[in-house]
Each structure stands twice: as structure tokens, then as C-alpha cells.
C-alpha positions as a Python dict, from the first residue, in 0.01 Angstrom:
ca = {
    (1, 'M'): (0, 0, 0),
    (2, 'W'): (-140, -314, 166),
    (3, 'R'): (-445, -357, -55),
    (4, 'D'): (-236, -362, -372),
    (5, 'K'): (36, -578, -219),
    (6, 'W'): (-203, -847, -107),
    (7, 'Q'): (-407, -844, -427),
    (8, 'T'): (-355, -1146, -647),
    (9, 'V'): (-316, -1014, -996),
    (10, 'S'): (-533, -1225, -1223),
    (11, 'R'): (-642, -968, -1479),
    (12, 'K'): (-501, -967, -1829),
    (13, 'R'): (-284, -674, -1930),
    (14, 'D'): (-500, -364, -1957),
    (15, 'T'): (-601, -246, -2298),
    (16, 'V'): (-592, 130, -2298),
    (17, 'A'): (-758, 377, -2525),
    (18, 'D'): (-591, 442, -2858),
    (19, 'N'): (-536, 806, -2767),
    (20, 'I'): (-303, 716, -2477),
    (21, 'P'): (48, 713, -2621),
    (22, 'G'): (286, 425, -2556),
    (23, 'P'): (594, 478, -2337),
    (24, 'A'): (835, 500, -2627),
    (25, 'M'): (638, 790, -2779),
    (26, 'E'): (672, 1026, -2484),
    (27, 'S'): (863, 946, -2167),
    (28, 'L'): (1006, 1290, -2092),
    (29, 'A'): (782, 1341, -1787),
    (30, 'L'): (949, 1054, -1604),
    (31, 'S'): (1289, 1034, -1773),
    (32, 'K'): (1365, 1397, -1683),
    (33, 'G'): (1173, 1410, -1353),
    (34, 'K'): (1303, 1306, -1014),
    (35, 'K'): (1369, 937, -971),
    (36, 'L'): (1368, 852, -602),
    (37, 'V'): (1479, 513, -473),
    (38, 'H'): (1279, 420, -165),
    (39, 'L'): (1507, 297, 113),
    (40, 'D'): (1287, 119, 367),
    (41, 'L'): (1485, 69, 688),
    (42, 'K'): (1214, -81, 907),
    (43, 'G'): (1359, -424, 835),
    (44, 'A'): (1705, -554, 744),
    (45, 'P'): (1881, -219, 798),
    (46, 'P'): (2214, -237, 613),
    (47, 'R'): (2540, -196, 798),
    (48, 'M'): (2688, 147, 731),
    (49, 'N'): (2963, 17, 500),
    (50, 'Y'): (2705, -155, 284),
    (51, 'L'): (2470, 142, 301),
    (52, 'R'): (2744, 365, 164),
    (53, 'E'): (2797, 124, -126),
    (54, 'I'): (2433, 95, -224),
    (55, 'I'): (2380, 472, -207),
    (56, 'N'): (2665, 513, -455),
    (57, 'L'): (2513, 235, -663),
    (58, 'F'): (2175, 413, -669),
    (59, 'A'): (2350, 708, -832),
    (60, 'D'): (2534, 482, -1076),
    (61, 'L'): (2204, 320, -1175),
    (62, 'G'): (2043, 653, -1267),
    (63, 'A'): (1861, 769, -954),
    (64, 'N'): (1878, 1132, -840),
    (65, 'G'): (1713, 1104, -499),
    (66, 'I'): (1637, 877, -204),
    (67, 'L'): (1304, 849, -26),
    (68, 'I'): (1427, 726, 312),
    (69, 'E'): (1199, 568, 569),
    (70, 'Y'): (1382, 522, 899),
    (71, 'E'): (1096, 423, 1128),
    (72, 'D'): (1260, 264, 1438),
    (73, 'M'): (1612, 304, 1298),
    (74, 'F'): (1610, 680, 1358),
    (75, 'P'): (1789, 801, 1676),
    (76, 'Y'): (1487, 961, 1839),
    (77, 'E'): (1563, 1142, 2162),
    (78, 'G'): (1381, 1238, 2482),
    (79, 'E'): (1034, 1092, 2526),
    (80, 'L'): (1058, 947, 2175),
    (81, 'K'): (1368, 738, 2252),
    (82, 'I'): (1134, 447, 2322),
    (83, 'L'): (1064, 433, 1946),
    (84, 'Q'): (1418, 312, 1874),
    (85, 'S'): (1456, -52, 1770),
    (86, 'N'): (1527, -312, 2038),
    (87, 'S'): (1653, -567, 1786),
    (88, 'H'): (1955, -369, 1674),
    (89, 'P'): (2093, -23, 1751),
    (90, 'P'): (1944, 259, 1540),
    (91, 'Y'): (2169, 465, 1319),
    (92, 'S'): (2349, 730, 1521),
    (93, 'R'): (2308, 1101, 1456),
    (94, 'E'): (2656, 1099, 1302),
    (95, 'E'): (2558, 812, 1072),
    (96, 'I'): (2240, 992, 962),
    (97, 'I'): (2455, 1292, 867),
    (98, 'S'): (2704, 1063, 692),
    (99, 'I'): (2424, 904, 486),
    (100, 'Q'): (2325, 1248, 361),
    (101, 'D'): (2683, 1353, 289),
    (102, 'I'): (2733, 1045, 71),
    (103, 'A'): (2404, 1103, -110),
    (104, 'Y'): (2453, 1474, -176),
    (105, 'S'): (2810, 1414, -294),
    (106, 'R'): (2660, 1196, -570),
    (107, 'G'): (2380, 1436, -659),
    (108, 'L'): (2111, 1244, -469),
    (109, 'E'): (1865, 1453, -271),
    (110, 'I'): (1718, 1307, 48),
    (111, 'I'): (1344, 1309, 121),
    (112, 'P'): (1256, 1162, 462),
    (113, 'L'): (934, 962, 493),
    (114, 'V'): (768, 977, 835),
    (115, 'Q'): (428, 817, 887),
    (116, 'T'): (184, 1055, 1057),
    (117, 'F'): (-159, 886, 1058),
    (118, 'G'): (-168, 524, 942),
    (119, 'H'): (109, 261, 968),
    (120, 'L'): (219, 391, 1306),
    (121, 'E'): (265, 40, 1446),
    (122, 'F'): (619, 115, 1558),
    (123, 'V'): (481, 398, 1773),
    (124, 'L'): (143, 274, 1891),
    (125, 'K'): (266, -75, 1987),
    (126, 'H'): (418, 81, 2298),
    (127, 'S'): (189, 78, 2602),
    (128, 'I'): (274, 441, 2681),
    (129, 'F'): (103, 541, 2354),
    (130, 'R'): (-186, 294, 2370),
    (131, 'K'): (-440, 567, 2445),
    (132, 'L'): (-350, 737, 2115),
    (133, 'R'): (-486, 449, 1902),
    (134, 'E'): (-806, 502, 1709),
    (135, 'V'): (-923, 160, 1832),
    (136, 'S'): (-737, -51, 2086),
    (137, 'H'): (-679, -355, 1863),
    (138, 'C'): (-540, -157, 1567),
    (139, 'L'): (-177, -64, 1625),
    (140, 'G'): (-141, 135, 1305),
    (141, 'T'): (-399, 414, 1317),
    (142, 'L'): (-370, 729, 1529),
    (143, 'N'): (-676, 879, 1697),
    (144, 'P'): (-714, 1214, 1513),
    (145, 'H'): (-899, 1379, 1801),
    (146, 'I'): (-638, 1363, 2077),
    (147, 'K'): (-412, 1668, 2093),
    (148, 'Q'): (-126, 1460, 2233),
    (149, 'G'): (-127, 1253, 1915),
    (150, 'V'): (-71, 1558, 1695),
    (151, 'T'): (198, 1680, 1936),
    (152, 'L'): (371, 1341, 1915),
    (153, 'V'): (365, 1340, 1535),
    (154, 'M'): (495, 1695, 1513),
    (155, 'E'): (780, 1613, 1750),
    (156, 'M'): (875, 1313, 1535),
    (157, 'L'): (876, 1535, 1227),
    (158, 'H'): (1077, 1802, 1409),
    (159, 'Q'): (1349, 1561, 1518),
    (160, 'V'): (1379, 1404, 1172),
    (161, 'M'): (1390, 1735, 987),
    (162, 'E'): (1638, 1880, 1236),
    (163, 'L'): (1883, 1615, 1117),
    (164, 'H'): (1795, 1679, 749),
    (165, 'P'): (1859, 2055, 706),
    (166, 'K'): (1924, 2023, 331),
    (167, 'S'): (1602, 1839, 251),
    (168, 'T'): (1351, 2043, 52),
    (169, 'A'): (1066, 1792, 78),
    (170, 'L'): (909, 1565, 339),
    (171, 'H'): (679, 1265, 288),
    (172, 'I'): (415, 1231, 561),
    (173, 'G'): (278, 889, 457),
    (174, 'A'): (-95, 900, 538),
    (175, 'D'): (-181, 580, 352),
    (176, 'E'): (-409, 298, 461),
    (177, 'V'): (-554, 463, 770),
    (178, 'Y'): (-738, 150, 874),
    (179, 'M'): (-1027, 165, 1123),
    (180, 'L'): (-1055, 543, 1089),
    (181, 'G'): (-1396, 645, 1220),
    (182, 'Q'): (-1434, 331, 1436),
    (183, 'G'): (-1312, 491, 1761),
    (184, 'E'): (-1565, 629, 2008),
    (185, 'Q'): (-1451, 990, 1963),
    (186, 'S'): (-1466, 955, 1585),
    (187, 'K'): (-1814, 802, 1600),
    (188, 'E'): (-1933, 1097, 1805),
    (189, 'W'): (-1764, 1343, 1566),
    (190, 'L'): (-1933, 1178, 1269),
    (191, 'T'): (-2280, 1241, 1415),
    (192, 'N'): (-2244, 1612, 1330),
    (193, 'P'): (-2445, 1718, 1022),
    (194, 'G'): (-2237, 1710, 704),
    (195, 'Y'): (-1944, 1526, 865),
    (196, 'N'): (-1807, 1207, 710),
    (197, 'I'): (-1495, 990, 699),
    (198, 'H'): (-1344, 1188, 412),
    (199, 'K'): (-1371, 1515, 605),
    (200, 'L'): (-1232, 1347, 917),
    (201, 'F'): (-924, 1233, 727),
    (202, 'L'): (-878, 1567, 552),
    (203, 'S'): (-917, 1772, 869),
    (204, 'Y'): (-637, 1582, 1043),
    (205, 'I'): (-398, 1584, 745),
    (206, 'T'): (-463, 1955, 692),
    (207, 'K'): (-377, 2018, 1057),
    (208, 'V'): (-46, 1829, 1020),
    (209, 'A'): (39, 1996, 688),
    (210, 'K'): (-32, 2343, 831),
    (211, 'G'): (187, 2263, 1130),
    (212, 'I'): (472, 2174, 896),
    (213, 'R'): (414, 2490, 691),
    (214, 'E'): (442, 2702, 1007),
    (215, 'S'): (773, 2548, 1116),
    (216, 'H'): (920, 2486, 767),
    (217, 'P'): (758, 2735, 524),
    (218, 'S'): (966, 2632, 222),
    (219, 'L'): (929, 2255, 269),
    (220, 'S'): (725, 2062, 12),
    (221, 'V'): (495, 1804, 171),
    (222, 'I'): (420, 1477, -9),
    (223, 'M'): (156, 1220, 88),
    (224, 'W'): (29, 888, -44),
    (225, 'D'): (-292, 928, -239),
    (226, 'D'): (-500, 619, -160),
    (227, 'M'): (-715, 784, 108),
    (228, 'L'): (-809, 1053, -147),
    (229, 'R'): (-915, 819, -425),
    (230, 'R'): (-1282, 788, -334),
    (231, 'M'): (-1325, 1158, -266),
    (232, 'T'): (-1479, 1399, -512),
    (233, 'S'): (-1276, 1683, -652),
    (234, 'D'): (-1496, 1930, -464),
    (235, 'T'): (-1441, 1753, -130),
    (236, 'I'): (-1064, 1784, -169),
    (237, 'K'): (-1086, 2142, -293),
    (238, 'E'): (-1296, 2251, 5),
    (239, 'S'): (-1055, 2101, 260),
    (240, 'D'): (-782, 2369, 261),
    (241, 'L'): (-539, 2096, 159),
    (242, 'V'): (-470, 2268, -173),
    (243, 'G'): (-130, 2432, -170),
    (244, 'L'): (-19, 2229, 131),
    (245, 'V'): (49, 1880, -10),
    (246, 'Q'): (151, 1697, -325),
    (247, 'P'): (-20, 1358, -373),
    (248, 'M'): (189, 1055, -469),
    (249, 'L'): (-14, 795, -657),
    (250, 'W'): (106, 440, -596),
    (251, 'D'): (31, 132, -798),
    (252, 'Y'): (267, -168, -802),
    (253, 'S'): (81, -398, -1038),
    (254, 'P'): (248, -509, -1363),
    (255, 'V'): (-94, -466, -1523),
    (256, 'L'): (-202, -143, -1358),
    (257, 'D'): (-505, 34, -1502),
    (258, 'V'): (-348, 313, -1708),
    (259, 'A'): (-671, 496, -1788),
    (260, 'N'): (-790, 488, -1428),
    (261, 'N'): (-464, 632, -1295),
    (262, 'I'): (-477, 911, -1551),
    (263, 'Q'): (-834, 982, -1445),
    (264, 'L'): (-728, 998, -1079),
    (265, 'M'): (-447, 1240, -1156),
    (266, 'E'): (-683, 1459, -1356),
    (267, 'K'): (-924, 1462, -1061),
    (268, 'Y'): (-649, 1578, -825),
    (269, 'R'): (-553, 1849, -1075),
    (270, 'S'): (-909, 1974, -1095),
    (271, 'A'): (-914, 1989, -715),
    (272, 'G'): (-614, 2222, -726),
    (273, 'L'): (-340, 1964, -659),
    (274, 'S'): (-146, 2015, -982),
    (275, 'K'): (194, 1908, -843),
    (276, 'Q'): (187, 1529, -825),
    (277, 'W'): (412, 1225, -796),
    (278, 'V'): (374, 860, -886),
    (279, 'A'): (517, 553, -713),
    (280, 'S'): (617, 223, -868),
    (281, 'S'): (789, -77, -712),
    (282, 'F'): (1118, -256, -770),
    (283, 'K'): (1072, -501, -481),
    (284, 'G'): (856, -581, -180),
    (285, 'S'): (513, -583, -347),
    (286, 'T'): (465, -933, -487),
    (287, 'T'): (369, -1130, -176),
    (288, 'V'): (440, -1054, 187),
    (289, 'Y'): (697, -1336, 211),
    (290, 'T'): (863, -1312, -133),
    (291, 'C'): (1235, -1386, -113),
    (292, 'V'): (1364, -1365, -471),
    (293, 'T'): (1268, -1060, -678),
    (294, 'S'): (1098, -1099, -1016),
    (295, 'T'): (1261, -838, -1240),
    (296, 'Q'): (1012, -883, -1523),
    (297, 'R'): (714, -809, -1298),
    (298, 'H'): (863, -480, -1184),
    (299, 'V'): (986, -369, -1526),
    (300, 'D'): (631, -424, -1655),
    (301, 'N'): (502, -202, -1374),
    (302, 'H'): (733, 79, -1489),
    (303, 'L'): (635, 38, -1853),
    (304, 'Q'): (274, 93, -1746),
    (305, 'W'): (366, 406, -1549),
    (306, 'L'): (539, 540, -1860),
    (307, 'R'): (208, 501, -2041),
    (308, 'V'): (33, 693, -1765),
    (309, 'A'): (289, 975, -1781),
    (310, 'S'): (249, 992, -2158),
    (311, 'G'): (-126, 1036, -2132),
    (312, 'L'): (-135, 1325, -1882),
    (313, 'S'): (-265, 1670, -1969),
    (314, 'P'): (-26, 1968, -1961),
    (315, 'G'): (-198, 2097, -1647),
    (316, 'I'): (-46, 1822, -1433),
    (317, 'D'): (299, 1909, -1304),
    (318, 'L'): (452, 1563, -1257),
    (319, 'Q'): (738, 1599, -1010),
    (320, 'G'): (882, 1252, -1056),
    (321, 'I'): (855, 891, -947),
    (322, 'A'): (944, 700, -631),
    (323, 'L'): (1060, 344, -693),
    (324, 'T'): (944, 177, -373),
    (325, 'G'): (1140, -110, -225),
    (326, 'W'): (944, -229, 76),
    (327, 'Q'): (1138, -429, 333),
    (328, 'R'): (820, -519, 523),
    (329, 'Y'): (453, -468, 442),
    (330, 'D'): (426, -310, 785),
    (331, 'H'): (625, -295, 1107),
    (332, 'L'): (497, -632, 1230),
    (333, 'S'): (516, -837, 909),
    (334, 'V'): (797, -1060, 783),
    (335, 'L'): (1091, -947, 572),
    (336, 'C'): (1050, -899, 198),
    (337, 'E'): (1333, -946, -52),
    (338, 'L'): (1672, -824, 66),
    (339, 'M'): (1838, -547, -134),
    (340, 'P'): (2110, -766, -294),
    (341, 'L'): (1840, -977, -458),
    (342, 'S'): (1664, -667, -590),
    (343, 'L'): (1945, -461, -744),
    (344, 'H'): (1900, -628, -1082),
    (345, 'S'): (1535, -525, -1072),
    (346, 'L'): (1616, -171, -955),
    (347, 'A'): (1878, -123, -1226),
    (348, 'S'): (1644, -251, -1497),
    (349, 'C'): (1354, -34, -1376),
    (350, 'L'): (1562, 285, -1357),
    (351, 'Q'): (1704, 231, -1703),
    (352, 'T'): (1356, 154, -1837),
    (353, 'L'): (1244, 495, -1709),
    (354, 'L'): (1546, 669, -1858),
    (355, 'H'): (1512, 509, -2202),
    (356, 'G'): (1133, 473, -2230),
    (357, 'S'): (1159, 93, -2251),
    (358, 'F'): (1409, -179, -2173),
    (359, 'T'): (1612, -118, -2486),
    (360, 'Q'): (1948, -272, -2573),
    (361, 'E'): (2112, 48, -2457),
    (362, 'A'): (1929, 20, -2125),
    (363, 'Q'): (2050, -338, -2089),
    (364, 'N'): (2406, -229, -2159),
    (365, 'K'): (2380, 36, -1887),
    (366, 'V'): (2261, -226, -1639),
    (367, 'M'): (2550, -453, -1731),
    (368, 'E'): (2795, -168, -1689),
    (369, 'A'): (2658, -59, -1351),
    (370, 'L'): (2634, -407, -1200),
    (371, 'G'): (2957, -537, -1347),
    (372, 'T'): (2792, -838, -1502),
    (373, 'G'): (2877, -1004, -1829),
    (374, 'T'): (2532, -1129, -1926),
    (375, 'I'): (2201, -985, -1817),
    (376, 'D'): (1850, -937, -1944),
    (377, 'V'): (1509, -853, -1805),
    (378, 'S'): (1449, -1204, -1672),
    (379, 'D'): (1471, -1303, -1307),
    (380, 'I'): (1783, -1294, -1092),
    (381, 'E'): (1815, -1674, -1121),
    (382, 'R'): (1999, -1605, -1447),
    (383, 'L'): (2268, -1424, -1251),
    (384, 'S'): (2348, -1733, -1045),
    (385, 'K'): (2457, -1926, -1353),
    (386, 'G'): (2804, -1837, -1464),
    (387, 'S'): (2783, -1462, -1415),
    (388, 'T'): (3078, -1234, -1351),
    (389, 'C'): (2895, -992, -1121),
    (390, 'S'): (3111, -771, -909),
    (391, 'Y'): (2880, -559, -692),
    (392, 'T'): (2870, -609, -318),
    (393, 'G'): (2601, -852, -212),
    (394, 'M'): (2589, -1050, -535),
    (395, 'K'): (2746, -1355, -370),
    (396, 'L'): (2475, -1344, -103),
    (397, 'A'): (2208, -1316, -372),
    (398, 'E'): (2346, -1618, -557),
    (399, 'I'): (2359, -1834, -243),
    (400, 'I'): (2006, -1735, -142),
    (401, 'V'): (1878, -1831, -486),
    (402, 'Q'): (2045, -2172, -450),
    (403, 'L'): (1907, -2218, -99),
    (404, 'M'): (1554, -2123, -201),
    (405, 'A'): (1570, -2374, -486),
    (406, 'M'): (1642, -2642, -226),
    (407, 'L'): (1372, -2528, 15),
    (408, 'E'): (1109, -2499, -257),
    (409, 'S'): (1192, -2834, -420),
    (410, 'Q'): (900, -3072, -445),
    (411, 'E'): (1095, -3345, -265),
    (412, 'M'): (1149, -3139, 49),
    (413, 'R'): (802, -2985, 53),
    (414, 'D'): (635, -3325, 14),
    (415, 'F'): (866, -3528, 237),
    (416, 'E'): (607, -3574, 514),
    (417, 'S'): (358, -3709, 261),
    (418, 'S'): (605, -3946, 92),
    (419, 'M'): (523, -4317, 76),
    (420, 'Y'): (770, -4420, 346),
    (421, 'V'): (665, -4157, 597),
    (422, 'R'): (291, -4191, 539),
    (423, 'G'): (309, -4570, 525),
    (424, 'W'): (550, -4653, 807),
    (425, 'F'): (583, -4343, 1024),
    (426, 'S'): (239, -4187, 1037),
    (427, 'P'): (116, -3970, 1327),
    (428, 'Y'): (-8, -4293, 1488),
    (429, 'H'): (337, -4454, 1464),
    (430, 'R'): (501, -4143, 1603),
    (431, 'Q'): (257, -4126, 1892),
    (432, 'K'): (305, -4494, 1980),
    (433, 'K'): (681, -4478, 1912),
    (434, 'I'): (686, -4774, 1675),
    (435, 'V'): (863, -4803, 1342),
    (436, 'N'): (992, -5068, 1107),
    (437, 'P'): (1373, -5046, 1154),
    (438, 'L'): (1441, -5122, 789),
    (439, 'I'): (1208, -4845, 670),
    (440, 'A'): (1333, -4612, 943),
    (441, 'E'): (1680, -4640, 796),
    (442, 'Q'): (1549, -4528, 455),
    (443, 'I'): (1361, -4233, 606),
    (444, 'Q'): (1661, -4126, 815),
    (445, 'K'): (1897, -4146, 521),
    (446, 'Q'): (1680, -3926, 300),
    (447, 'A'): (1592, -3674, 572),
    (448, 'K'): (1955, -3640, 686),
    (449, 'M'): (2066, -3576, 329),
    (450, 'Y'): (1817, -3290, 291),
    (451, 'V'): (1885, -3142, 635),
    (452, 'E'): (2264, -3151, 602),
    (453, 'A'): (2257, -2996, 254),
    (454, 'V'): (2031, -2713, 369),
    (455, 'E'): (2228, -2653, 690),
    (456, 'L'): (2549, -2623, 491),
    (457, 'K'): (2391, -2368, 257),
    (458, 'V'): (2238, -2178, 550),
    (459, 'L'): (2586, -2147, 701),
    (460, 'E'): (2708, -1988, 376),
    (461, 'V'): (2411, -1751, 368),
    (462, 'S'): (2461, -1651, 731),
    (463, 'Q'): (2828, -1578, 683),
    (464, 'E'): (2763, -1356, 381),
    (465, 'M'): (2457, -1186, 529),
    (466, 'C'): (2644, -1093, 847),
    (467, 'L'): (2880, -884, 636),
    (468, 'L'): (2592, -665, 517),
    (469, 'Y'): (2329, -681, 791),
    (470, 'P'): (2312, -705, 1172),
    (471, 'A'): (2298, -1048, 1337),
    (472, 'S'): (1930, -996, 1428),
    (473, 'T'): (1844, -973, 1057),
    (474, 'V'): (2029, -1298, 986),
    (475, 'E'): (1842, -1472, 1267),
    (476, 'E'): (1507, -1338, 1149),
    (477, 'W'): (1567, -1428, 785),
    (478, 'V'): (1675, -1785, 862),
    (479, 'T'): (1386, -1839, 1105),
    (480, 'Q'): (1144, -1697, 850),
    (481, 'H'): (1255, -1882, 538),
    (482, 'V'): (1439, -2193, 651),
    (483, 'T'): (1287, -2310, 978),
    (484, 'P'): (933, -2381, 844),
    (485, 'V'): (1077, -2622, 585),
    (486, 'L'): (1358, -2773, 790),
    (487, 'K'): (1183, -2824, 1124),
    (488, 'P'): (938, -3096, 1006),
    (489, 'L'): (1232, -3301, 878),
    (490, 'Q'): (1426, -3244, 1199),
    (491, 'D'): (1120, -3350, 1400),
    (492, 'I'): (1087, -3669, 1196),
    (493, 'L'): (1452, -3755, 1262),
    (494, 'K'): (1407, -3686, 1632),
    (495, 'D'): (1088, -3895, 1654),
    (496, 'I'): (1244, -4184, 1462),
    (497, 'H'): (1542, -4181, 1696),
    (498, 'T'): (1307, -4186, 1997),
    (499, 'A'): (1098, -4467, 1850),
    (500, 'M'): (1404, -4677, 1767),
    (501, 'E'): (1547, -4622, 2115),
    (502, 'D'): (1218, -4720, 2284),
    (503, 'M'): (1192, -5029, 2070),
    (504, 'R'): (1550, -5125, 2151),
    (505, 'L'): (1489, -5086, 2524),
    (506, 'S'): (1165, -5282, 2495),
    (507, 'I'): (1345, -5569, 2322),
    (508, 'N'): (1620, -5571, 2587),
    (509, 'D'): (1368, -5572, 2871),
    (510, 'S'): (1187, -5872, 2723),
}
């Protein structure tokens, strides 16, 4: 997912061939298929009370399944207990069962997502598993040649599935296996005649998929498709992967290439992988540090996927769509948008899928589900202006929008380069601890006004966020979004105070 997430979208909206129908002409493949909401718990894990509410809301919004990625929030046991989060306690076994009970009571199936090859940072960061890395400086990629690595992955899968007895499908990740082939064992393996990176990837994934088939014969196995994209149909067909996995094509761009995605899906079909999924995004795919979700961007992404679904041949058995909501780009990156700021986007995207476009009826359904009086496809900022929203977390979303407006204001961002600071309190002045007292008063007055206003709003955000998330999430979010803007102003105030005090003492001594 990284490559697409980091890509700056500068292309104009794709023009597709005339023979590819528009979404309104045929949307049955996605409107009637499974609609999975991706619940990424590797950052900002909701408190159980809030988790219960949003699971019910997923059902109200039109979802019929949850793709749940626990990562370090799963209560691993035995040797794997080290994988549990140190920042906040993982969900207990009882809570994992409770999550499923709530979901199934609302008609939502649960599909666990457990990374098995790439994006294993939460596993390979631990020194005890260092030797299992493909290369020492890449924490995300497993060495496919070490038997202990396969054993570790299979034990992770076993523990997760043991707590999910009702699940009929499992997602094994397998995306963005960076540095594959760069390890010494892989380099040696690749010297064999006819061996290449594609076969190396396929041999490992086939081994994992066969292991799952042996222990869970009736379980459907899903995997991300990006590592398959450059392979030929024959390469995939010859790998024994056919009949073992179902590829999930992901593309989060609002201007995704419709024709190219159709071509990819047709290639997988010709390789024997007729059962396929697609994956869109309702949050967490704009920039790595995005705080406020752009609803329009994500609705556009779903409109493009509807066009893809409408252009598929009958031979492709489209199982459904996963609406991804990444909470981090990977285990070690910063937090993306919190769920309360993304529910407007999620609701709009789900209703777009159900109705084939964001019709008036779709808008009415969003209003009904979110308890809001006025809503459209525009950004959540609209909701902070006189709305009557009633869903849990909306107050937090409104306050965050207000806070971000402060932090992103030109005045605060440019304060250090303002005339007074650059002219009378430059780095030289700060180093020598000299300042014009009259100008210092002006700088202090302005800086204090900004700092106090932000600190007051941060207190509101913290109080609301603590109701929904653990204290560690609040601390991380504030440090991530507020500190970089506030600290320079606080430093200026501190340095001015020091300079004024030194000057006062100097005057007294003379």
C-alpha cells in the first residue's frame, strides 16, 4: 500500500474506453457483494465501549463485514506474548470474543488480517526475531528461507484463528515485501537456473497458503495483489497458488486507472484466480500525516472502482470490496486520521457503493445514519458549522477541525519569519541574549495569544479523546500534531524571557 499512499496524484481524471460502462449503468457486482470495513488497530485502538458503538455504526452505514487487523493489539500467548503492545494493553481474549459477538449480532462477518511476509515490523523489531529478517536494516520483510520464520507465522495464524472460530476467510497480507531477494540466502537461491524474485515470492506464499489449507481446509485465503502485478499469467499459473488464494486488488487514488485495473483482474482470471476482491480507501491514504479526512477524495475513489466492476468479464467472480481505513502506513509511522473524523467519509463511500453514485437517496441515508441535519459529499469541515450530529466522537471531530485550523493558519506557521522576530529577535539576538524591550513586548504578546489559544483547544481535544482512546494515543496525537507548531513559539517566549532577564541583571550590575 505504501507506493500508492506516498504517490502525489497529479494526473487528470482517467479517460476510459467508451465500452467501459459508468457506475450508474451496472453496480450490482459491488452493491450486492461483500462490503468490508477495514479496522486497523495498530494505532489509536478504540476503547471497548467506543469499539462497540462503531461496529454497530458500520452495520447502520451499510457494511456487512469487518476486515480486522489487530497487529500488536492481539493477546498473543507463549513465545509470541512479546508481540503485544507496550504502549497500551492489548485487547483481552474475552474482548476479542465480545467484538465478534457484537459484529455477528448485526450481520457483520469478521475476516482477520495477519501479515505473513511484508509489513512485519511489529514482529521483526524485537531482537529475539532479528535473525528472521531478510536484511538486517529492514524490519518489515521476513527471510523466506528460514524454517523458524514459517513456524512463527503459522503460530501467529493459529492463535488468531483459534479465537475466530466463526470466520470463513483469512487475509494473509503479503503486500510490499520490500528488500526481498537482497538477503544472502536469497541471493544464493537466485543463482539457480530459472529462479527469480517472482518465483521466490510465490514459493513462500504457496507454502503459507498450503499450511493454512492443511489446518483449516474450508478457510478462504485472501492476499494483497501488488506483488503479483508484474508477473505473467503463466508464472502465477505454474506456482500452485491457484485454488489456494484470492487476490485483493488495492488502489486508493481518486483517479485510479480503470482500464489498467480491469486488465490486471483479467490477467489473474486467466491465471486461474477467478475469485477476486478489490480494496478502496475511506481514510489513511492521502498523506502519512493527514489529520482531517477529505470525503470527496474517497468518494471519487469508490466511483472509479464502480467503473472497474462494471467493466469486468463474467469469468471474474468478484467477492466484494474492502474499504480500507489505515491508522498508520506501517507499524513505525505516525497516526493517520482518527475514526471520528472519517465516519462521514465512510458513510458516503458505503452509500455510494450501494446506490451506484452519491445520489440524493444516498445522502439521505448518510444523514439518517449519522444523525446530522445537513450533509453532502464535501469535507468534514462542513459538519463543524452548525450541525446537529449525534454520533459518538463527533464532538471530538469538530474540536480537532477547529484546532487544525489554528495550527495550519498562516500567522502561526510564519511567526518565526515575521518582521518583529526576524528583525529584532534573530538567531544572533537569541544567541547573544539581547532584545529591544519594546519589541520584545510585542513578540511576547502575540506569541502568548497563539500559545494560550492552542493550549486551551488541546485541553478540549485531550478530554474528548480520552473518552474514546487510551491515554497513550492522546499523548502521541498531541505530540505529533501540536508540538511541532507550538514548540517554536514556546521556545521564542523562553528565549525572550532569558534575554530580558540577562539584560536586566546586566543593567543592575552596571
